[in-house]
Coordinates of C-alpha atoms in Angstrom, one line a residue:
M143 CA -60.5 39.7 -6.7
S144 CA -61.8 41.4 -9.8
S145 CA -65.3 42.8 -9.6
A146 CA -65.6 43.5 -13.4
A147 CA -68.9 42.3 -14.9
P148 CA -68.6 38.9 -16.6
P149 CA -69.5 38.5 -20.2
P150 CA -73.2 38.1 -20.8
D151 CA -72.9 34.6 -22.1
S152 CA -71.2 33.4 -18.9
V153 CA -74.6 32.9 -17.2
T154 CA -75.8 30.7 -20.0
F155 CA -72.6 28.8 -20.1
C156 CA -72.8 27.9 -16.4
A157 CA -76.5 26.9 -16.7
D158 CA -75.8 24.7 -19.8
L159 CA -72.8 23.1 -18.1
V160 CA -74.8 22.2 -14.9
R161 CA -77.8 21.1 -16.9
S162 CA -75.7 18.8 -19.0
H163 CA -73.5 17.3 -16.3
D164 CA -75.4 17.6 -13.0
F165 CA -79.0 17.7 -13.9
P166 CA -80.3 17.1 -10.3
R167 CA -78.6 20.2 -9.0
Y168 CA -79.6 22.2 -12.1
A169 CA -83.2 21.1 -11.5
A170 CA -83.0 22.1 -7.8
T171 CA -82.0 25.7 -8.8
L172 CA -85.4 26.0 -10.6
F173 CA -87.0 26.4 -7.1
A174 CA -84.7 29.3 -6.2
P175 CA -85.2 33.1 -6.9
A176 CA -83.6 34.4 -10.0
V177 CA -80.7 36.3 -8.4
E178 CA -79.8 33.5 -6.1
R179 CA -80.3 31.0 -8.9
R180 CA -77.5 32.6 -10.9
A181 CA -75.1 32.3 -8.0
L182 CA -76.2 28.7 -7.3
L183 CA -75.5 27.8 -11.0
A184 CA -72.0 29.4 -10.7
L185 CA -71.3 27.3 -7.6
Y186 CA -72.5 24.1 -9.2
A187 CA -70.7 24.8 -12.5
F188 CA -67.5 25.2 -10.5
N189 CA -68.2 21.8 -8.9
V190 CA -68.8 20.2 -12.3
E191 CA -65.5 21.6 -13.6
I192 CA -63.7 20.1 -10.6
V193 CA -65.4 16.7 -10.7
R194 CA -64.9 16.4 -14.5
V195 CA -61.1 16.8 -14.3
R196 CA -60.9 13.1 -13.4
D197 CA -62.4 12.1 -16.7
Q198 CA -60.5 14.7 -18.8
V199 CA -57.0 13.7 -18.0
S200 CA -55.1 10.4 -18.4
Q201 CA -52.4 11.2 -15.9
P202 CA -52.6 12.9 -12.5
L203 CA -50.2 15.7 -13.3
P204 CA -52.4 17.6 -15.8
G205 CA -55.2 17.3 -13.3
E206 CA -53.0 18.7 -10.5
I207 CA -52.2 21.6 -12.7
R208 CA -55.9 22.3 -13.4
F209 CA -56.6 22.1 -9.7
Q210 CA -53.7 24.4 -8.9
W211 CA -55.2 27.1 -11.2
W212 CA -58.4 27.1 -9.1
T213 CA -56.4 27.1 -5.8
D214 CA -54.4 30.1 -7.1
L215 CA -57.7 31.8 -8.1
F216 CA -58.9 31.6 -4.5
S217 CA -55.6 32.9 -3.2
G218 CA -55.9 35.9 -5.5
L219 CA -53.0 34.9 -7.7
V220 CA -55.0 34.6 -10.9
H221 CA -56.2 37.9 -12.4
G222 CA -56.8 38.6 -16.1
S223 CA -57.3 34.9 -17.1
A224 CA -60.0 34.5 -14.5
E225 CA -62.4 36.9 -16.4
G226 CA -61.8 34.9 -19.5
N227 CA -63.1 31.7 -17.8
P228 CA -67.0 32.0 -17.6
V229 CA -67.2 29.7 -14.6
A230 CA -64.5 31.5 -12.7
A231 CA -66.0 34.9 -13.6
E232 CA -69.5 33.8 -12.4
L233 CA -68.1 32.2 -9.3
L234 CA -66.1 35.3 -8.3
R235 CA -69.3 37.3 -8.8
A236 CA -71.2 35.0 -6.5
I237 CA -68.4 35.1 -3.9
R238 CA -68.5 38.9 -3.9
D239 CA -72.3 39.3 -4.0
F240 CA -73.1 36.7 -1.3
D241 CA -69.9 37.0 0.8
L242 CA -69.1 33.4 0.3
P243 CA -66.0 32.1 2.1
V244 CA -63.2 30.9 -0.3
E245 CA -61.7 28.4 2.2
P246 CA -64.3 25.7 1.7
L247 CA -64.1 26.2 -2.1
S248 CA -60.3 25.7 -1.9
L249 CA -60.7 22.7 0.4
L250 CA -63.1 21.1 -2.1
V251 CA -60.5 21.4 -4.8
D252 CA -57.9 19.9 -2.5
E253 CA -60.1 16.9 -1.5
H254 CA -60.9 16.1 -5.2
Q255 CA -57.2 15.4 -5.7
F256 CA -58.0 12.0 -4.4
D257 CA -60.0 11.4 -7.6
L258 CA -56.8 11.6 -9.7
Y259 CA -55.2 8.6 -8.2
N260 CA -56.2 4.9 -7.8
D261 CA -55.5 4.8 -4.1
P262 CA -58.3 3.1 -2.3
M263 CA -60.4 5.0 0.3
P264 CA -58.9 3.6 3.5
T265 CA -61.5 4.0 6.2
M266 CA -65.1 5.1 6.8
A267 CA -63.7 8.2 8.6
A268 CA -61.7 9.1 5.5
L269 CA -64.8 8.7 3.3
E270 CA -66.7 11.0 5.7
G271 CA -63.9 13.5 5.6
Y272 CA -63.9 13.5 1.8
L273 CA -67.7 13.9 1.6
A274 CA -67.8 16.6 4.3
A275 CA -65.3 18.7 2.2
T276 CA -67.2 18.1 -1.0
S277 CA -70.9 17.2 -0.8
S278 CA -71.5 18.8 2.6
A279 CA -69.6 22.0 1.6
L280 CA -71.7 22.4 -1.5
F281 CA -74.9 22.2 0.6
A282 CA -73.5 24.7 3.1
L283 CA -72.4 27.2 0.4
A284 CA -75.7 26.9 -1.5
A285 CA -77.6 27.5 1.8
Q286 CA -75.5 30.6 2.4
I287 CA -76.5 32.0 -1.0
L288 CA -80.2 31.7 0.0
A289 CA -80.0 32.8 3.7
P290 CA -77.5 34.0 6.3
P291 CA -75.2 31.2 7.6
S292 CA -75.9 29.6 11.0
E293 CA -74.7 26.7 13.1
A294 CA -78.0 24.9 12.4
T295 CA -77.5 25.2 8.7
E296 CA -73.9 23.9 8.9
H297 CA -75.0 20.9 11.0
L298 CA -77.8 20.2 8.5
A299 CA -75.4 20.5 5.6
R300 CA -73.0 18.0 7.0
H301 CA -75.6 15.3 7.4
A302 CA -77.2 16.1 4.0
G303 CA -73.8 15.9 2.3
L304 CA -72.9 12.6 3.9
A305 CA -76.3 11.1 3.0
Q306 CA -76.0 12.3 -0.6
G307 CA -72.3 11.4 -1.0
I308 CA -72.7 7.8 0.4
V309 CA -75.6 7.2 -2.0
Q310 CA -73.4 8.5 -4.9
V311 CA -70.6 6.1 -3.9
I312 CA -73.1 3.2 -4.1
A313 CA -74.6 4.4 -7.4
N314 CA -71.2 5.1 -9.0
L315 CA -69.7 1.6 -8.1
P316 CA -70.1 0.3 -11.7
R317 CA -68.0 3.2 -13.1
D318 CA -65.5 3.3 -10.3
A319 CA -64.9 -0.4 -10.4
A320 CA -64.3 -0.2 -14.2
H321 CA -61.6 2.4 -13.6
R322 CA -60.1 0.4 -10.7
Q323 CA -61.0 3.2 -8.4
L324 CA -62.4 2.4 -4.9
F325 CA -64.5 4.8 -2.8
L326 CA -65.8 1.9 -0.8
P327 CA -63.7 2.0 2.4
Q328 CA -61.0 -0.7 2.5
Q329 CA -61.7 -1.1 6.2
L330 CA -65.4 -1.9 5.5
L331 CA -64.5 -4.4 2.8
A332 CA -62.0 -6.1 5.1
S333 CA -64.6 -6.4 7.9
H334 CA -66.9 -8.3 5.6
G335 CA -64.2 -10.4 4.0
C336 CA -64.6 -8.7 0.6
N337 CA -61.6 -8.7 -1.8
M338 CA -60.8 -5.5 -3.6
E339 CA -59.9 -7.4 -6.8
D340 CA -63.3 -9.1 -6.8
V341 CA -64.9 -5.7 -6.7
F342 CA -62.8 -4.5 -9.7
A343 CA -63.8 -7.7 -11.5
G344 CA -67.5 -6.9 -11.0
K345 CA -68.2 -10.0 -9.1
E346 CA -71.6 -10.1 -7.3
M347 CA -71.1 -11.6 -3.9
P348 CA -73.0 -11.7 -0.6
N349 CA -70.1 -10.1 1.3
L350 CA -70.1 -7.1 -1.2
R351 CA -73.9 -6.8 -0.7
A352 CA -73.3 -6.7 3.1
V353 CA -70.8 -3.8 2.5
L354 CA -73.3 -1.9 0.4
E355 CA -76.1 -2.6 2.9
Q356 CA -74.0 -1.2 5.7
L357 CA -73.3 1.9 3.7
A358 CA -76.9 2.3 2.8
G359 CA -77.8 2.1 6.5
E360 CA -75.3 4.9 7.2
A361 CA -76.9 7.0 4.4
R362 CA -80.4 6.4 5.9
Q363 CA -79.3 7.6 9.3
H364 CA -77.7 10.8 7.9
L365 CA -80.8 11.4 5.7
A366 CA -83.2 11.0 8.7
T367 CA -81.1 13.4 10.7
A368 CA -80.9 15.9 7.9
L369 CA -84.6 15.9 7.3
S370 CA -85.3 16.3 11.0
L371 CA -83.0 19.4 11.1
L372 CA -84.8 21.2 8.2
A373 CA -87.3 22.8 10.6
E374 CA -84.4 24.5 12.4
V375 CA -83.1 26.5 9.4
P376 CA -84.7 29.5 7.7
A377 CA -87.4 28.7 5.2
A378 CA -85.4 30.5 2.4
A379 CA -82.4 28.2 3.0
R380 CA -84.4 24.9 2.6
A381 CA -84.4 25.1 -1.2
A382 CA -80.7 24.3 -1.0
F383 CA -81.6 21.0 0.5
L384 CA -84.2 19.9 -2.0
P385 CA -81.8 17.3 -3.5
L386 CA -82.5 15.3 -0.3
G387 CA -85.7 14.3 -2.0
L388 CA -83.6 12.7 -4.7
V389 CA -81.3 11.0 -2.1
R390 CA -84.4 9.4 -0.5
A391 CA -85.7 8.2 -3.9
D392 CA -82.2 6.9 -5.0
L393 CA -81.6 5.1 -1.7
K394 CA -84.9 3.3 -2.1
L395 CA -83.9 2.3 -5.7
L396 CA -80.4 1.2 -4.8
S397 CA -81.7 -0.9 -1.8
Q398 CA -84.0 -3.1 -3.8
P399 CA -83.4 -6.8 -3.1
G400 CA -81.6 -8.6 -5.8
R401 CA -80.3 -5.5 -7.5
N402 CA -77.1 -6.0 -9.4
P403 CA -74.7 -3.4 -7.8
F404 CA -72.6 -3.4 -11.0
K405 CA -75.5 -2.4 -13.3
P406 CA -75.5 1.3 -13.9
Q407 CA -78.6 3.0 -12.5
Q408 CA -80.5 5.0 -15.1
S409 CA -82.5 8.0 -13.9
S410 CA -84.7 10.0 -16.2
R411 CA -84.9 13.8 -16.0
L412 CA -88.7 13.5 -15.5
R413 CA -88.1 11.3 -12.4
T414 CA -85.6 13.8 -11.1
L415 CA -88.0 16.8 -11.5
W416 CA -90.9 14.8 -10.0
A417 CA -88.8 13.8 -6.9
L418 CA -87.7 17.5 -6.4
W419 CA -91.3 18.8 -6.8
R420 CA -92.6 16.2 -4.3
A421 CA -89.8 17.2 -1.8
S422 CA -90.7 20.9 -2.3
R423 CA -94.3 20.1 -1.3
S424 CA -93.4 17.7 1.6
R425 CA -94.0 18.5 5.2
E426 CA -90.2 18.6 6.0
F427 CA -89.7 21.5 3.6
T428 CA -92.9 23.5 4.2
K429 CA -93.5 23.3 8.0

């Protein structure tokens, strides 16, 4: 991998990208030291680039080609063009400076190939595998930027990612249903007698509410486990898990009785900052 210094504006580019497309993670980096913050923004900018592919292509093939470029980058097959990509340049710098493993980054790309197709998520185990390779991996890599890796941190990252990811599946239902894409596990829908076409049609039904309540229950369990594990990781690493404060707030909002699951949930930047600040001052993060 090239160790040449990236262009000066690559730092700003990554910060702007994350602030525009993933404000919660951008806001969480404000609680990290400057050097580590730069690497966190590179990691999150990379994630934004991967997640946005789904909305930038009309057919799977162009998306596959974009993903392959990143896979080749992690395999050391991309050289000159990597330095011309500000996100890649910053990410390579973070990998070098913080000794980040490239395997989970490559696996994250592979897992997001699911996004390019309209195949339904088959089972709860499949959803957990998807979230472990995406949301959980991001938590683990962010924590490694802030403190040396450990089994405790990996364990915490898994539960944190599952809690966050399941909440995002519930929150993103309006958009996903409109695109005829289903992250709600088919197995779960079938167990509650919920028809996939009814979900795509945006029909509010008791059996869909039962599916979402079961998912919210899973998220609550993972969140409770994650918060209980915070005390076992170094204090420096806990800043990587501040988004759990948002997960807690979002879960409360999404679980309100009578909420229309197909109505997009608006969240202000002020609310996001407030939830993160409260989390940073909470007993779980300071004890």
